[in-house]
Short mmCIF file of N, CA and C in Angstrom, two decimals:
data_model
loop_
_atom_site.label_atom_id
_atom_site.label_comp_id
_atom_site.label_asym_id
_atom_site.label_seq_id
_atom_site.Cartn_x
_atom_site.Cartn_y
_atom_site.Cartn_z
N MET W 298 111.54 111.86 34.49
CA MET W 298 110.78 111.65 35.70
C MET W 298 110.28 113.00 36.18
N PRO W 299 109.11 113.03 36.80
CA PRO W 299 108.55 114.30 37.25
C PRO W 299 109.30 114.85 38.46
N VAL W 300 109.33 116.16 38.56
CA VAL W 300 109.91 116.84 39.72
C VAL W 300 108.76 117.53 40.44
N TYR W 301 108.66 117.28 41.75
CA TYR W 301 107.56 117.80 42.55
C TYR W 301 108.09 118.82 43.54
N GLU W 302 107.35 119.90 43.70
CA GLU W 302 107.73 120.93 44.65
C GLU W 302 106.57 121.19 45.59
N ILE W 303 106.74 120.85 46.85
CA ILE W 303 105.65 120.97 47.81
C ILE W 303 105.18 122.41 47.98
N ALA W 304 106.09 123.36 47.92
CA ALA W 304 105.70 124.76 48.09
C ALA W 304 104.74 125.21 46.99
N ARG W 305 104.83 124.60 45.82
CA ARG W 305 103.94 124.94 44.71
C ARG W 305 102.76 123.98 44.60
N ASN W 306 102.72 123.01 45.51
CA ASN W 306 101.63 122.02 45.54
C ASN W 306 101.49 121.23 44.25
N GLY W 307 102.58 120.91 43.62
CA GLY W 307 102.45 120.10 42.42
C GLY W 307 103.74 119.95 41.64
N ARG W 308 103.55 119.43 40.48
CA ARG W 308 104.65 119.16 39.57
C ARG W 308 105.19 120.48 39.04
N CYS W 309 106.52 120.58 39.03
CA CYS W 309 107.14 121.82 38.55
C CYS W 309 108.10 121.56 37.39
N GLY W 310 108.13 120.34 36.90
CA GLY W 310 109.00 120.04 35.78
C GLY W 310 109.28 118.56 35.68
N SER W 311 110.32 118.24 34.93
CA SER W 311 110.73 116.85 34.79
C SER W 311 112.22 116.83 34.49
N ARG W 312 112.81 115.65 34.64
CA ARG W 312 114.23 115.49 34.32
C ARG W 312 114.46 114.05 33.89
N VAL W 313 115.56 113.82 33.23
CA VAL W 313 115.92 112.49 32.74
C VAL W 313 116.66 111.76 33.86
N LEU W 314 116.32 110.50 34.06
CA LEU W 314 116.99 109.66 35.04
C LEU W 314 118.00 108.79 34.31
N ASP W 315 119.27 108.91 34.66
CA ASP W 315 120.33 108.09 34.10
C ASP W 315 120.66 106.99 35.10
N LEU W 316 120.36 105.76 34.75
CA LEU W 316 120.59 104.65 35.66
C LEU W 316 122.07 104.26 35.75
N ASP W 317 122.89 104.77 34.85
CA ASP W 317 124.33 104.55 34.88
C ASP W 317 124.69 103.07 35.08
N GLY W 318 123.96 102.20 34.37
CA GLY W 318 124.25 100.78 34.41
C GLY W 318 123.51 100.00 35.49
N ALA W 319 122.81 100.69 36.39
CA ALA W 319 122.06 99.98 37.42
C ALA W 319 120.93 99.19 36.78
N THR W 320 120.61 98.06 37.37
CA THR W 320 119.54 97.22 36.81
C THR W 320 118.19 97.50 37.47
N LEU W 321 118.20 98.16 38.63
CA LEU W 321 116.95 98.49 39.32
C LEU W 321 116.99 99.93 39.82
N PHE W 322 115.83 100.53 39.94
CA PHE W 322 115.70 101.84 40.57
C PHE W 322 114.37 101.87 41.30
N VAL W 323 114.26 102.78 42.24
CA VAL W 323 113.02 102.93 43.00
C VAL W 323 112.46 104.31 42.72
N ALA W 324 111.22 104.34 42.29
CA ALA W 324 110.50 105.60 42.13
C ALA W 324 109.55 105.70 43.32
N GLU W 325 109.61 106.80 44.06
CA GLU W 325 108.74 106.93 45.21
C GLU W 325 108.10 108.31 45.21
N GLY W 326 107.02 108.42 45.92
CA GLY W 326 106.37 109.70 46.06
C GLY W 326 105.04 109.76 45.32
N ILE W 327 104.44 110.92 45.37
CA ILE W 327 103.09 111.11 44.85
C ILE W 327 102.99 110.85 43.35
N PHE W 328 104.07 111.08 42.62
CA PHE W 328 104.02 110.89 41.18
C PHE W 328 104.54 109.52 40.73
N ALA W 329 105.01 108.70 41.64
CA ALA W 329 105.57 107.40 41.26
C ALA W 329 104.61 106.56 40.42
N PRO W 330 103.32 106.48 40.77
CA PRO W 330 102.43 105.66 39.94
C PRO W 330 102.34 106.14 38.48
N GLU W 331 102.62 107.41 38.27
CA GLU W 331 102.51 107.97 36.92
C GLU W 331 103.59 107.45 35.98
N VAL W 332 104.67 106.88 36.52
CA VAL W 332 105.74 106.38 35.65
C VAL W 332 105.65 104.88 35.40
N VAL W 333 104.70 104.21 36.05
CA VAL W 333 104.59 102.75 35.93
C VAL W 333 104.38 102.32 34.48
N ARG W 334 103.39 102.88 33.83
CA ARG W 334 103.07 102.46 32.46
C ARG W 334 104.24 102.73 31.51
N GLY W 335 104.86 103.90 31.61
CA GLY W 335 105.99 104.22 30.74
C GLY W 335 107.17 103.28 30.95
N CYS W 336 107.43 102.95 32.21
CA CYS W 336 108.52 102.00 32.50
C CYS W 336 108.18 100.62 31.96
N ALA W 337 106.94 100.20 32.12
CA ALA W 337 106.51 98.89 31.61
C ALA W 337 106.64 98.85 30.09
N ASP W 338 106.21 99.92 29.43
CA ASP W 338 106.28 99.99 27.97
C ASP W 338 107.71 99.91 27.46
N ARG W 339 108.67 100.40 28.24
CA ARG W 339 110.08 100.39 27.84
C ARG W 339 110.82 99.16 28.35
N GLY W 340 110.11 98.23 28.99
CA GLY W 340 110.74 97.03 29.51
C GLY W 340 111.58 97.28 30.75
N LEU W 341 111.30 98.37 31.47
CA LEU W 341 112.09 98.73 32.64
C LEU W 341 111.42 98.38 33.96
N LEU W 342 110.20 97.90 33.93
CA LEU W 342 109.44 97.68 35.16
C LEU W 342 109.65 96.27 35.69
N ALA W 343 110.28 96.19 36.85
CA ALA W 343 110.41 94.90 37.53
C ALA W 343 109.19 94.68 38.43
N ALA W 344 108.71 95.76 39.04
CA ALA W 344 107.54 95.69 39.93
C ALA W 344 107.11 97.11 40.26
N ALA W 345 105.86 97.23 40.70
CA ALA W 345 105.34 98.54 41.13
C ALA W 345 104.52 98.31 42.39
N TYR W 346 104.88 99.02 43.44
CA TYR W 346 104.21 98.87 44.72
C TYR W 346 103.71 100.23 45.21
N CYS W 347 102.59 100.20 45.88
CA CYS W 347 102.08 101.37 46.59
C CYS W 347 102.08 101.00 48.07
N ILE W 348 102.88 101.69 48.85
CA ILE W 348 102.96 101.39 50.28
C ILE W 348 101.71 101.91 50.96
N ARG W 349 101.01 101.01 51.63
CA ARG W 349 99.80 101.42 52.35
C ARG W 349 100.00 101.12 53.83
N GLN W 350 99.55 102.04 54.62
CA GLN W 350 99.58 101.88 56.06
C GLN W 350 98.39 102.62 56.64
N HIS W 351 98.19 102.53 57.93
CA HIS W 351 97.04 103.19 58.55
C HIS W 351 97.10 104.69 58.27
N ARG W 352 95.96 105.27 57.98
CA ARG W 352 95.87 106.70 57.65
C ARG W 352 96.48 107.59 58.72
N LEU W 353 96.26 107.25 59.99
CA LEU W 353 96.81 108.09 61.07
C LEU W 353 98.33 108.02 61.12
N VAL W 354 98.90 106.87 60.79
CA VAL W 354 100.36 106.75 60.74
C VAL W 354 100.91 107.66 59.65
N THR W 355 100.30 107.60 58.48
CA THR W 355 100.74 108.45 57.37
C THR W 355 100.58 109.92 57.73
N PHE W 356 99.42 110.28 58.31
CA PHE W 356 99.17 111.66 58.72
C PHE W 356 100.25 112.15 59.67
N TRP W 357 100.54 111.36 60.71
CA TRP W 357 101.52 111.77 61.72
C TRP W 357 102.92 111.90 61.12
N ARG W 358 103.33 110.94 60.33
CA ARG W 358 104.67 111.01 59.72
C ARG W 358 104.79 112.22 58.80
N ARG W 359 103.77 112.46 58.00
CA ARG W 359 103.79 113.60 57.10
C ARG W 359 103.84 114.91 57.88
N LEU W 360 103.00 115.02 58.91
CA LEU W 360 102.94 116.25 59.69
C LEU W 360 104.25 116.52 60.40
N THR W 361 104.83 115.52 61.05
CA THR W 361 106.08 115.76 61.76
C THR W 361 107.21 116.12 60.79
N ARG W 362 107.25 115.47 59.64
CA ARG W 362 108.27 115.82 58.63
C ARG W 362 108.10 117.25 58.15
N ASP W 363 106.86 117.60 57.79
CA ASP W 363 106.61 118.93 57.24
C ASP W 363 106.84 120.03 58.28
N LEU W 364 106.49 119.77 59.53
CA LEU W 364 106.76 120.75 60.60
C LEU W 364 108.27 120.88 60.81
N ARG W 365 108.98 119.76 60.85
CA ARG W 365 110.43 119.77 61.04
C ARG W 365 111.13 120.55 59.93
N GLU W 366 110.62 120.40 58.71
CA GLU W 366 111.26 121.05 57.55
C GLU W 366 110.68 122.44 57.27
N HIS W 367 109.74 122.89 58.11
CA HIS W 367 109.12 124.22 57.96
C HIS W 367 108.59 124.43 56.55
N ARG W 368 107.90 123.42 56.03
CA ARG W 368 107.44 123.48 54.64
C ARG W 368 106.35 124.52 54.41
N LYS W 369 105.48 124.69 55.40
CA LYS W 369 104.39 125.67 55.33
C LYS W 369 104.02 126.01 56.77
N PRO W 370 103.18 127.03 56.97
CA PRO W 370 102.75 127.35 58.34
C PRO W 370 102.03 126.15 58.97
N PRO W 371 102.19 125.97 60.29
CA PRO W 371 101.61 124.81 60.97
C PRO W 371 100.11 124.59 60.72
N LEU W 372 99.31 125.62 60.75
CA LEU W 372 97.88 125.44 60.53
C LEU W 372 97.60 124.93 59.11
N VAL W 373 98.34 125.42 58.15
CA VAL W 373 98.20 124.95 56.77
C VAL W 373 98.57 123.47 56.69
N LEU W 374 99.65 123.10 57.37
CA LEU W 374 100.08 121.71 57.36
C LEU W 374 99.05 120.79 58.01
N LEU W 375 98.44 121.24 59.10
CA LEU W 375 97.40 120.44 59.74
C LEU W 375 96.21 120.25 58.81
N ARG W 376 95.75 121.33 58.20
CA ARG W 376 94.60 121.23 57.29
C ARG W 376 94.92 120.37 56.08
N ARG W 377 96.09 120.59 55.52
CA ARG W 377 96.52 119.82 54.35
C ARG W 377 96.65 118.34 54.71
N GLY W 378 97.27 118.06 55.86
CA GLY W 378 97.45 116.69 56.30
C GLY W 378 96.13 115.99 56.55
N TRP W 379 95.19 116.70 57.15
CA TRP W 379 93.86 116.12 57.41
C TRP W 379 93.16 115.80 56.09
N SER W 380 93.25 116.71 55.15
CA SER W 380 92.63 116.50 53.84
C SER W 380 93.27 115.31 53.13
N LEU W 381 94.59 115.23 53.16
CA LEU W 381 95.30 114.12 52.52
C LEU W 381 94.97 112.80 53.21
N MET W 382 94.80 112.84 54.53
CA MET W 382 94.45 111.62 55.25
C MET W 382 93.09 111.10 54.79
N ARG W 383 92.14 112.01 54.64
CA ARG W 383 90.81 111.60 54.17
C ARG W 383 90.85 111.07 52.74
N ASP W 384 91.81 111.54 51.96
CA ASP W 384 91.91 111.19 50.54
C ASP W 384 92.80 109.97 50.29
N GLN W 385 93.38 109.41 51.32
CA GLN W 385 94.38 108.35 51.15
C GLN W 385 93.84 107.14 50.40
N GLY W 386 92.62 106.74 50.67
CA GLY W 386 92.04 105.59 49.96
C GLY W 386 91.99 105.81 48.46
N ARG W 387 91.59 107.02 48.04
CA ARG W 387 91.54 107.34 46.62
C ARG W 387 92.94 107.31 46.01
N VAL W 388 93.92 107.79 46.74
CA VAL W 388 95.30 107.80 46.23
C VAL W 388 95.80 106.37 46.01
N VAL W 389 95.53 105.49 46.96
CA VAL W 389 95.94 104.09 46.82
C VAL W 389 95.18 103.44 45.65
N ASP W 390 93.89 103.70 45.55
CA ASP W 390 93.11 103.15 44.43
C ASP W 390 93.66 103.62 43.08
N HIS W 391 94.03 104.91 43.00
CA HIS W 391 94.59 105.46 41.76
C HIS W 391 95.91 104.77 41.41
N ALA W 392 96.76 104.58 42.40
CA ALA W 392 98.04 103.90 42.15
C ALA W 392 97.81 102.48 41.66
N GLU W 393 96.82 101.82 42.24
CA GLU W 393 96.50 100.45 41.82
C GLU W 393 95.98 100.44 40.38
N GLN W 394 95.16 101.41 40.02
CA GLN W 394 94.64 101.49 38.65
C GLN W 394 95.77 101.71 37.65
N LEU W 395 96.85 102.36 38.09
CA LEU W 395 97.98 102.62 37.19
C LEU W 395 99.00 101.47 37.19
N GLY W 396 98.70 100.40 37.95
CA GLY W 396 99.55 99.22 37.89
C GLY W 396 100.35 98.90 39.13
N ALA W 397 100.19 99.68 40.20
CA ALA W 397 100.93 99.41 41.43
C ALA W 397 100.15 98.45 42.31
N LEU W 398 100.87 97.58 42.99
CA LEU W 398 100.27 96.63 43.91
C LEU W 398 100.32 97.22 45.32
N PRO W 399 99.18 97.44 45.98
CA PRO W 399 99.20 97.97 47.35
C PRO W 399 99.76 96.92 48.32
N VAL W 400 100.76 97.30 49.10
CA VAL W 400 101.40 96.40 50.05
C VAL W 400 101.77 97.17 51.32
N THR W 401 101.99 96.44 52.40
CA THR W 401 102.49 97.05 53.63
C THR W 401 103.98 97.34 53.46
N PRO W 402 104.56 98.16 54.33
CA PRO W 402 106.00 98.39 54.24
C PRO W 402 106.82 97.10 54.33
N ASP W 403 106.45 96.19 55.22
CA ASP W 403 107.19 94.93 55.34
C ASP W 403 107.06 94.07 54.09
N GLU W 404 105.86 94.02 53.52
CA GLU W 404 105.68 93.25 52.28
C GLU W 404 106.52 93.83 51.16
N ALA W 405 106.58 95.16 51.08
CA ALA W 405 107.39 95.81 50.04
C ALA W 405 108.87 95.50 50.24
N PHE W 406 109.33 95.57 51.47
CA PHE W 406 110.74 95.30 51.74
C PHE W 406 111.11 93.89 51.29
N ARG W 407 110.30 92.92 51.66
CA ARG W 407 110.59 91.52 51.27
C ARG W 407 110.57 91.37 49.74
N ALA W 408 109.57 91.95 49.10
CA ALA W 408 109.46 91.81 47.64
C ALA W 408 110.63 92.49 46.94
N ILE W 409 111.00 93.67 47.39
CA ILE W 409 112.11 94.39 46.75
C ILE W 409 113.43 93.67 47.01
N SER W 410 113.58 93.10 48.21
CA SER W 410 114.79 92.32 48.51
C SER W 410 114.92 91.14 47.55
N ARG W 411 113.81 90.50 47.26
CA ARG W 411 113.83 89.37 46.31
C ARG W 411 114.21 89.85 44.90
N LEU W 412 113.72 91.02 44.51
CA LEU W 412 114.07 91.55 43.19
C LEU W 412 115.55 91.79 43.06
N GLY W 413 116.16 92.27 44.14
CA GLY W 413 117.59 92.57 44.12
C GLY W 413 118.45 91.34 44.26
N GLY W 414 117.85 90.17 44.51
CA GLY W 414 118.59 88.94 44.59
C GLY W 414 119.20 88.68 45.96
N HIS W 415 118.89 89.54 46.92
CA HIS W 415 119.41 89.31 48.26
C HIS W 415 118.47 89.96 49.27
N ALA W 416 118.53 89.45 50.47
CA ALA W 416 117.71 90.02 51.55
C ALA W 416 118.63 90.65 52.59
N ASP W 417 118.18 91.70 53.20
CA ASP W 417 118.93 92.36 54.25
C ASP W 417 118.91 91.47 55.49
N ALA W 418 120.05 91.00 55.91
CA ALA W 418 120.13 90.06 57.04
C ALA W 418 119.68 90.71 58.34
N GLY W 419 119.74 92.03 58.41
CA GLY W 419 119.38 92.70 59.65
C GLY W 419 117.89 92.96 59.78
N ARG W 420 117.11 92.55 58.85
CA ARG W 420 115.68 92.87 58.89
C ARG W 420 114.87 91.65 59.21
#
């Protein structure tokens, strides 16, 4: 699986994922769509989802996280976040082209709960 480093703005390596007997795993993040085809080819793909939400929600969550974690200077984070917000449609389209189904967070939760054979009673 790819390893991503935000400070370097990209992929910085890869590592092997050992499921240790688990029947399901979740791949998330910017590189998650890149593993869909390989997982499908190996018979490991139960489903692939791309979480989509309003661009401003994504922008705000990303900005507050990155500011909280001091990932880069604030002005850089604002510019980067604005650029990523404008590019969000292309990112979702790319994930869909690689086999991910665009869904809302609630749709993803329900679908993943069904895959695991149980639903979270508190949701």
